[in-house]
Amino acid sequence: MRILVIQQKRIGDVLTSTIICNNLKAKFPESKIDYMCYPNSVDVLKENPNIDTIIPLTNTVRKAIPSLFKFIFQIRRKKYDAVIDVYSKLETNLITLFSGAKYKVSYSKWYSNVFYNYSYERLDAVKSEFGLAIENRLMLLKPFISEKITDVKPKIFLKESEITEAKNLLKNYNVDTEKPLIMFGILGSEFYKTYPLDGMAKIIDFTVAKTNATIIFNYIPDQKEQALEVYNYCSEETKKHIIFDLYCTELRPFLALLSQCEMLIGNEGGAVNMAKALEIPTFSIFTPSVRKETWQTFENEAKNVSIHLKDLKPEIYAQHTEQYIKEHTFEYYAEYPLELMLKKLEAYFQEYKN
């Protein structure tokens, strides 16, 4: 069987959808499974033994009709037996429609029957120990797997050489291996997913005071000014624990560096999903407008904890729509009680020590 899995969008989405490949390869070990994604997400898929070929779909191809249709017919020539379209937008609707696959699988929309012969309503409010992001992807396996699925966690696969390079990087920065190494996701993928920088600095101060850890920041060069702002908000004592210039500009080295950390603390997003896939403990802060039911994943495990405004002040969500809250994100970030967040973080440190 030849199968194409399509998941565009952000790294967290792409990584989460790898559970489809993992389970299909386990069920059909002789199958050939390809994965289509945006180029910026390719690195989280590399070395995954359950993915045979990664197919990047570039903006250049997507945004020009002639290029898109040329690409579509290249896909058609591969003669897939099944296409699982997790993304389900216009370009992937067309790719699936013209693929010639027997199984065309996606989520239900008003026009689904035009493009897919297997479509499923997304779960919206079901309680799940894994999170709806996981449950909704497992649902797309229904045409292929009837038994209960137990392999539900995305995984990132690193080479030994990559891990060795990360260890050497830490050695070059004279990182004390006797102390915990904690990475902070100080910036979200969007401005509205970024907890206020002065508040983040207070959380870093608290972390250093409680753990005596070495701190590194997750940022890229064009975010250096914001990273420096967080650093400057920190206390002078905390600054002694921060190795500010220790960061990675490419994703694979970042993943290897993250694998060497004791935990990741910070804004919920791609880095948190990557940490979970590496089995690194996470403490994450959700933006008020992201649906917690979808992305509070694997919090049945004590090593994964998060804070969401809906957990703290659910009455706000009874009064306003998520769109309204998104448009007033920073007003609602002010509703997060820092004292309560630090109390929960301290309990997390205690749990982790045990």
Tab-separated table of C-alpha atoms in Angstrom, residues 17-293:
chain	number	residue	atom	x	y	z
A	17	SER	CA	0.257	14.182	12.744
A	18	THR	CA	3.217	11.786	12.647
A	19	ILE	CA	1.203	9.483	14.899
A	20	ILE	CA	-0.788	8.634	11.759
A	21	CYS	CA	2.383	7.432	10.022
A	22	ASN	CA	3.628	5.553	13.084
A	23	ASN	CA	0.422	3.551	13.406
A	24	LEU	CA	0.011	2.879	9.700
A	25	LYS	CA	3.559	1.547	9.421
A	26	ALA	CA	2.967	-0.710	12.427
A	27	LYS	CA	-0.259	-2.044	10.864
A	28	PHE	CA	1.120	-2.289	7.311
A	29	PRO	CA	4.910	-2.729	7.643
A	30	GLU	CA	5.370	-3.210	3.891
A	31	SER	CA	3.577	0.045	3.053
A	32	LYS	CA	5.296	3.112	1.644
A	33	ILE	CA	4.293	6.238	3.568
A	34	ASP	CA	5.045	9.739	2.303
A	35	TYR	CA	4.465	12.964	4.229
A	36	MET	CA	3.690	16.355	2.675
A	37	CYS	CA	4.387	19.523	4.683
A	38	TYR	CA	5.770	23.034	4.425
A	39	PRO	CA	9.591	23.234	4.112
A	40	ASN	CA	10.042	24.800	7.562
A	41	SER	CA	8.693	21.635	9.208
A	42	VAL	CA	10.787	19.038	7.401
A	43	ASP	CA	13.372	18.720	10.178
A	44	VAL	CA	10.936	17.303	12.754
A	45	LEU	CA	10.192	14.452	10.322
A	46	LYS	CA	13.759	13.485	9.460
A	47	GLU	CA	15.014	10.103	10.676
A	48	ASN	CA	11.471	8.914	11.421
A	49	PRO	CA	11.572	5.258	10.283
A	50	ASN	CA	7.823	5.343	9.635
A	51	ILE	CA	8.112	7.991	6.907
A	52	ASP	CA	9.655	6.917	3.609
A	53	THR	CA	9.697	10.242	1.759
A	54	ILE	CA	9.142	13.843	2.884
A	55	ILE	CA	7.494	15.997	0.206
A	56	PRO	CA	7.835	19.756	0.812
A	57	LEU	CA	5.088	21.947	-0.634
A	58	THR	CA	6.569	25.409	-1.086
A	59	ASN	CA	4.795	28.764	-1.187
A	60	THR	CA	6.082	29.232	-4.735
A	61	VAL	CA	4.148	26.150	-5.832
A	62	ARG	CA	1.071	26.822	-3.703
A	63	LYS	CA	0.503	30.387	-4.804
A	64	ALA	CA	0.787	29.955	-8.571
A	65	ILE	CA	-2.022	28.020	-10.263
A	66	PRO	CA	0.169	26.536	-13.058
A	67	SER	CA	2.804	25.391	-10.558
A	68	LEU	CA	0.195	23.949	-8.234
A	69	PHE	CA	-1.436	21.890	-10.963
A	70	LYS	CA	1.935	20.677	-12.212
A	71	PHE	CA	2.641	19.552	-8.626
A	72	ILE	CA	-0.802	17.915	-8.359
A	73	PHE	CA	-0.161	15.765	-11.406
A	74	GLN	CA	3.291	14.823	-10.118
A	75	ILE	CA	1.509	13.498	-7.039
A	76	ARG	CA	-1.051	11.694	-9.188
A	77	ARG	CA	1.733	9.833	-11.007
A	78	LYS	CA	2.846	8.310	-7.700
A	79	LYS	CA	-0.389	6.259	-7.660
A	80	TYR	CA	-1.225	6.477	-3.977
A	81	ASP	CA	-3.732	3.981	-2.592
A	82	ALA	CA	-4.676	6.344	0.213
A	83	VAL	CA	-4.392	10.066	0.926
A	84	ILE	CA	-5.011	11.292	4.473
A	85	ASP	CA	-5.454	15.058	4.373
A	86	VAL	CA	-5.160	16.380	7.919
A	87	TYR	CA	-4.893	19.992	6.738
A	88	SER	CA	-7.938	20.123	4.445
A	89	LYS	CA	-7.535	23.494	2.722
A	90	LEU	CA	-8.102	24.317	-0.948
A	91	GLU	CA	-4.720	23.214	-2.286
A	92	THR	CA	-4.785	19.945	-0.340
A	93	ASN	CA	-8.444	19.379	-1.311
A	94	LEU	CA	-7.316	19.515	-4.945
A	95	ILE	CA	-4.236	17.352	-4.377
A	96	THR	CA	-6.443	14.702	-2.768
A	97	LEU	CA	-9.189	14.943	-5.381
A	98	PHE	CA	-6.832	14.411	-8.317
A	99	SER	CA	-4.626	11.844	-6.574
A	100	GLY	CA	-6.607	8.904	-7.879
A	101	ALA	CA	-6.433	7.255	-4.452
A	102	LYS	CA	-9.040	4.705	-3.428
A	103	TYR	CA	-9.114	6.075	0.129
A	104	LYS	CA	-9.432	9.859	0.395
A	105	VAL	CA	-9.699	10.759	4.081
A	106	SER	CA	-10.177	14.057	5.914
A	107	TYR	CA	-12.447	16.002	8.262
A	108	SER	CA	-16.080	16.807	7.496
A	109	LYS	CA	-16.895	20.181	5.997
A	110	TRP	CA	-19.966	21.222	4.019
A	111	TYR	CA	-18.167	20.412	0.777
A	112	SER	CA	-16.301	17.259	1.947
A	113	ASN	CA	-18.116	14.815	-0.324
A	114	VAL	CA	-16.673	16.534	-3.387
A	115	PHE	CA	-13.091	15.681	-2.399
A	116	TYR	CA	-13.192	12.792	0.100
A	117	ASN	CA	-14.942	9.455	0.417
A	118	TYR	CA	-14.143	9.132	4.127
A	119	SER	CA	-14.741	12.221	6.244
A	120	TYR	CA	-15.170	12.605	9.986
A	121	GLU	CA	-16.546	15.281	12.294
A	122	ARG	CA	-13.840	16.706	14.527
A	123	LEU	CA	-14.331	16.011	18.209
A	124	ASP	CA	-14.924	19.282	19.988
A	125	ALA	CA	-15.653	18.815	23.668
A	126	VAL	CA	-14.820	15.216	24.482
A	127	LYS	CA	-12.715	14.738	27.598
A	128	SER	CA	-9.438	13.123	26.639
A	129	GLU	CA	-6.358	12.171	28.583
A	130	PHE	CA	-4.306	12.801	25.444
A	131	GLY	CA	-5.892	16.041	24.147
A	132	LEU	CA	-8.170	16.599	21.171
A	133	ALA	CA	-5.250	17.309	18.825
A	134	ILE	CA	-4.341	13.642	19.285
A	135	GLU	CA	-7.877	12.200	19.304
A	136	ASN	CA	-8.877	13.978	16.090
A	137	ARG	CA	-5.861	12.646	14.227
A	138	LEU	CA	-6.404	9.090	15.431
A	139	MET	CA	-9.955	9.322	14.043
A	140	LEU	CA	-8.528	9.606	10.511
A	141	LEU	CA	-7.141	6.079	10.888
A	142	LYS	CA	-10.629	4.537	11.100
A	143	PRO	CA	-10.701	3.265	7.478
A	144	PHE	CA	-7.458	1.353	8.086
A	145	ILE	CA	-7.287	0.314	11.753
A	146	SER	CA	-10.281	-1.076	13.647
A	147	GLU	CA	-8.574	-2.092	16.886
A	148	LYS	CA	-7.826	0.268	19.774
A	149	ILE	CA	-4.766	2.413	19.120
A	150	THR	CA	-2.262	2.653	21.943
A	151	ASP	CA	0.678	4.328	20.174
A	152	VAL	CA	-0.527	7.908	20.583
A	153	LYS	CA	2.618	9.949	21.185
A	154	PRO	CA	4.520	11.803	18.463
A	155	LYS	CA	8.239	11.027	18.470
A	156	ILE	CA	11.334	12.845	17.264
A	157	PHE	CA	14.258	10.719	16.145
A	158	LEU	CA	17.785	12.047	16.604
A	159	LYS	CA	21.035	10.553	15.363
A	160	GLU	CA	23.797	9.802	17.851
A	161	SER	CA	26.026	12.254	15.983
A	162	GLU	CA	23.475	15.039	16.557
A	163	ILE	CA	23.311	14.302	20.276
A	164	THR	CA	27.103	14.250	20.472
A	165	GLU	CA	27.269	17.661	18.764
A	166	ALA	CA	24.784	19.063	21.309
A	167	LYS	CA	26.867	17.728	24.198
A	168	ASN	CA	29.986	19.259	22.674
A	169	LEU	CA	28.170	22.590	22.306
A	170	LEU	CA	27.335	22.564	26.012
A	171	LYS	CA	30.926	21.683	26.809
A	172	ASN	CA	32.166	24.599	24.686
A	173	TYR	CA	30.008	26.955	26.770
A	174	ASN	CA	31.333	25.418	30.003
A	175	VAL	CA	27.871	24.337	31.119
A	176	ASP	CA	28.030	22.775	34.583
A	177	THR	CA	26.641	19.271	34.120
A	178	GLU	CA	26.063	18.949	37.875
A	179	LYS	CA	23.321	21.583	37.715
A	180	PRO	CA	19.961	21.222	35.958
A	181	LEU	CA	19.761	22.784	32.494
A	182	ILE	CA	16.388	24.415	31.787
A	183	MET	CA	15.328	25.895	28.471
A	184	PHE	CA	12.860	28.778	28.433
A	185	GLY	CA	10.510	29.317	25.512
A	186	ILE	CA	10.433	33.059	26.079
A	187	LEU	CA	8.630	33.938	22.832
A	188	GLY	CA	5.539	32.466	21.205
A	189	SER	CA	5.177	31.785	17.489
A	190	GLU	CA	2.912	34.880	17.246
A	191	PHE	CA	2.779	38.075	19.290
A	192	TYR	CA	-0.551	37.011	20.807
A	193	LYS	CA	1.014	33.726	21.956
A	194	THR	CA	3.768	35.481	23.914
A	195	TYR	CA	3.340	35.936	27.652
A	196	PRO	CA	4.390	39.505	28.644
A	197	LEU	CA	8.190	39.677	28.747
A	198	ASP	CA	8.472	41.274	32.187
A	199	GLY	CA	6.241	38.532	33.594
A	200	MET	CA	8.365	35.857	31.931
A	201	ALA	CA	11.443	37.353	33.597
A	202	LYS	CA	9.759	36.988	36.995
A	203	ILE	CA	9.116	33.320	36.243
A	204	ILE	CA	12.787	32.878	35.306
A	205	ASP	CA	13.871	34.613	38.547
A	206	PHE	CA	11.624	32.250	40.506
A	207	THR	CA	12.946	29.194	38.662
A	208	VAL	CA	16.567	30.060	39.381
A	209	ALA	CA	15.790	30.741	43.041
A	210	LYS	CA	14.072	27.365	43.424
A	211	THR	CA	16.319	25.151	41.282
A	212	ASN	CA	19.740	26.837	40.975
A	213	ALA	CA	19.527	25.805	37.308
A	214	THR	CA	21.488	26.972	34.299
A	215	ILE	CA	19.074	28.764	31.947
A	216	ILE	CA	19.136	28.962	28.162
A	217	PHE	CA	16.616	30.770	25.943
A	218	ASN	CA	14.891	29.453	22.834
A	219	TYR	CA	15.036	32.223	20.236
A	220	ILE	CA	16.374	32.892	16.746
A	221	PRO	CA	18.704	35.729	15.673
A	222	ASP	CA	15.966	38.104	14.518
A	223	GLN	CA	14.334	37.757	17.953
A	224	LYS	CA	17.506	38.730	19.801
A	225	GLU	CA	16.218	42.183	20.751
A	226	GLN	CA	13.154	40.687	22.481
A	227	ALA	CA	15.289	38.008	24.124
A	228	LEU	CA	17.595	40.720	25.435
A	229	GLU	CA	14.569	42.544	26.819
A	230	VAL	CA	13.616	39.455	28.848
A	231	TYR	CA	17.218	39.098	30.010
A	232	ASN	CA	17.345	42.727	31.150
A	233	TYR	CA	14.136	42.326	33.141
A	234	CYS	CA	15.753	39.479	35.109
A	235	SER	CA	17.483	40.119	38.427
A	236	GLU	CA	21.247	40.464	38.551
A	237	GLU	CA	21.507	37.159	40.403
A	238	THR	CA	19.419	35.382	37.762
A	239	LYS	CA	21.560	36.800	34.953
A	240	LYS	CA	24.545	34.890	36.370
A	241	HIS	CA	22.646	31.670	35.585
A	242	ILE	CA	21.663	32.566	32.009
A	243	ILE	CA	23.898	31.643	29.083
A	244	PHE	CA	22.367	34.174	26.727
A	245	ASP	CA	24.314	33.376	23.546
A	246	LEU	CA	23.778	29.622	23.727
A	247	TYR	CA	21.085	28.946	21.146
A	248	CYS	CA	20.695	27.225	17.769
A	249	THR	CA	19.844	28.819	14.432
A	250	GLU	CA	18.681	25.571	12.781
A	251	LEU	CA	16.005	23.133	13.883
A	252	ARG	CA	17.911	19.832	14.054
A	253	PRO	CA	20.679	21.236	16.316
A	254	PHE	CA	17.941	22.872	18.418
A	255	LEU	CA	16.207	19.514	18.859
A	256	ALA	CA	19.459	17.898	19.938
A	257	LEU	CA	20.119	20.726	22.416
A	258	LEU	CA	16.571	20.453	23.773
A	259	SER	CA	17.103	16.721	24.304
A	260	GLN	CA	19.879	17.568	26.778
A	261	CYS	CA	17.684	19.808	28.942
A	262	GLU	CA	16.087	18.894	32.241
A	263	MET	CA	12.847	20.596	31.215
A	264	LEU	CA	11.271	23.253	29.010
A	265	ILE	CA	9.298	26.127	30.548
A	266	GLY	CA	7.538	28.855	28.592
A	267	ASN	CA	4.940	29.740	25.995
A	268	GLU	CA	2.873	26.867	24.659
A	269	GLY	CA	3.639	26.129	21.017
A	270	GLY	CA	5.929	24.185	18.728
A	271	ALA	CA	8.820	23.953	21.190
A	272	VAL	CA	6.538	22.418	23.816
A	273	ASN	CA	5.300	19.828	21.317
A	274	MET	CA	8.880	19.047	20.342
A	275	ALA	CA	9.901	18.665	23.986
A	276	LYS	CA	7.054	16.228	24.617
A	277	ALA	CA	8.108	14.217	21.553
A	278	LEU	CA	11.613	14.026	23.050
A	279	GLU	CA	10.175	13.013	26.472
A	280	ILE	CA	11.447	16.252	28.027
A	281	PRO	CA	9.234	17.551	30.897
A	282	THR	CA	7.257	20.701	30.074
A	283	PHE	CA	5.591	23.537	31.981
A	284	SER	CA	3.747	25.695	29.476
A	285	ILE	CA	1.741	28.921	29.500
A	286	PHE	CA	-1.163	29.066	27.053
A	287	THR	CA	-2.260	32.202	25.298
A	288	PRO	CA	-5.824	32.966	26.452
A	289	SER	CA	-7.316	32.470	22.964
A	290	VAL	CA	-6.006	28.974	22.148
A	291	ARG	CA	-8.450	26.159	22.910
A	292	LYS	CA	-6.987	24.314	25.850
A	293	GLU	CA	-8.998	21.145	25.128
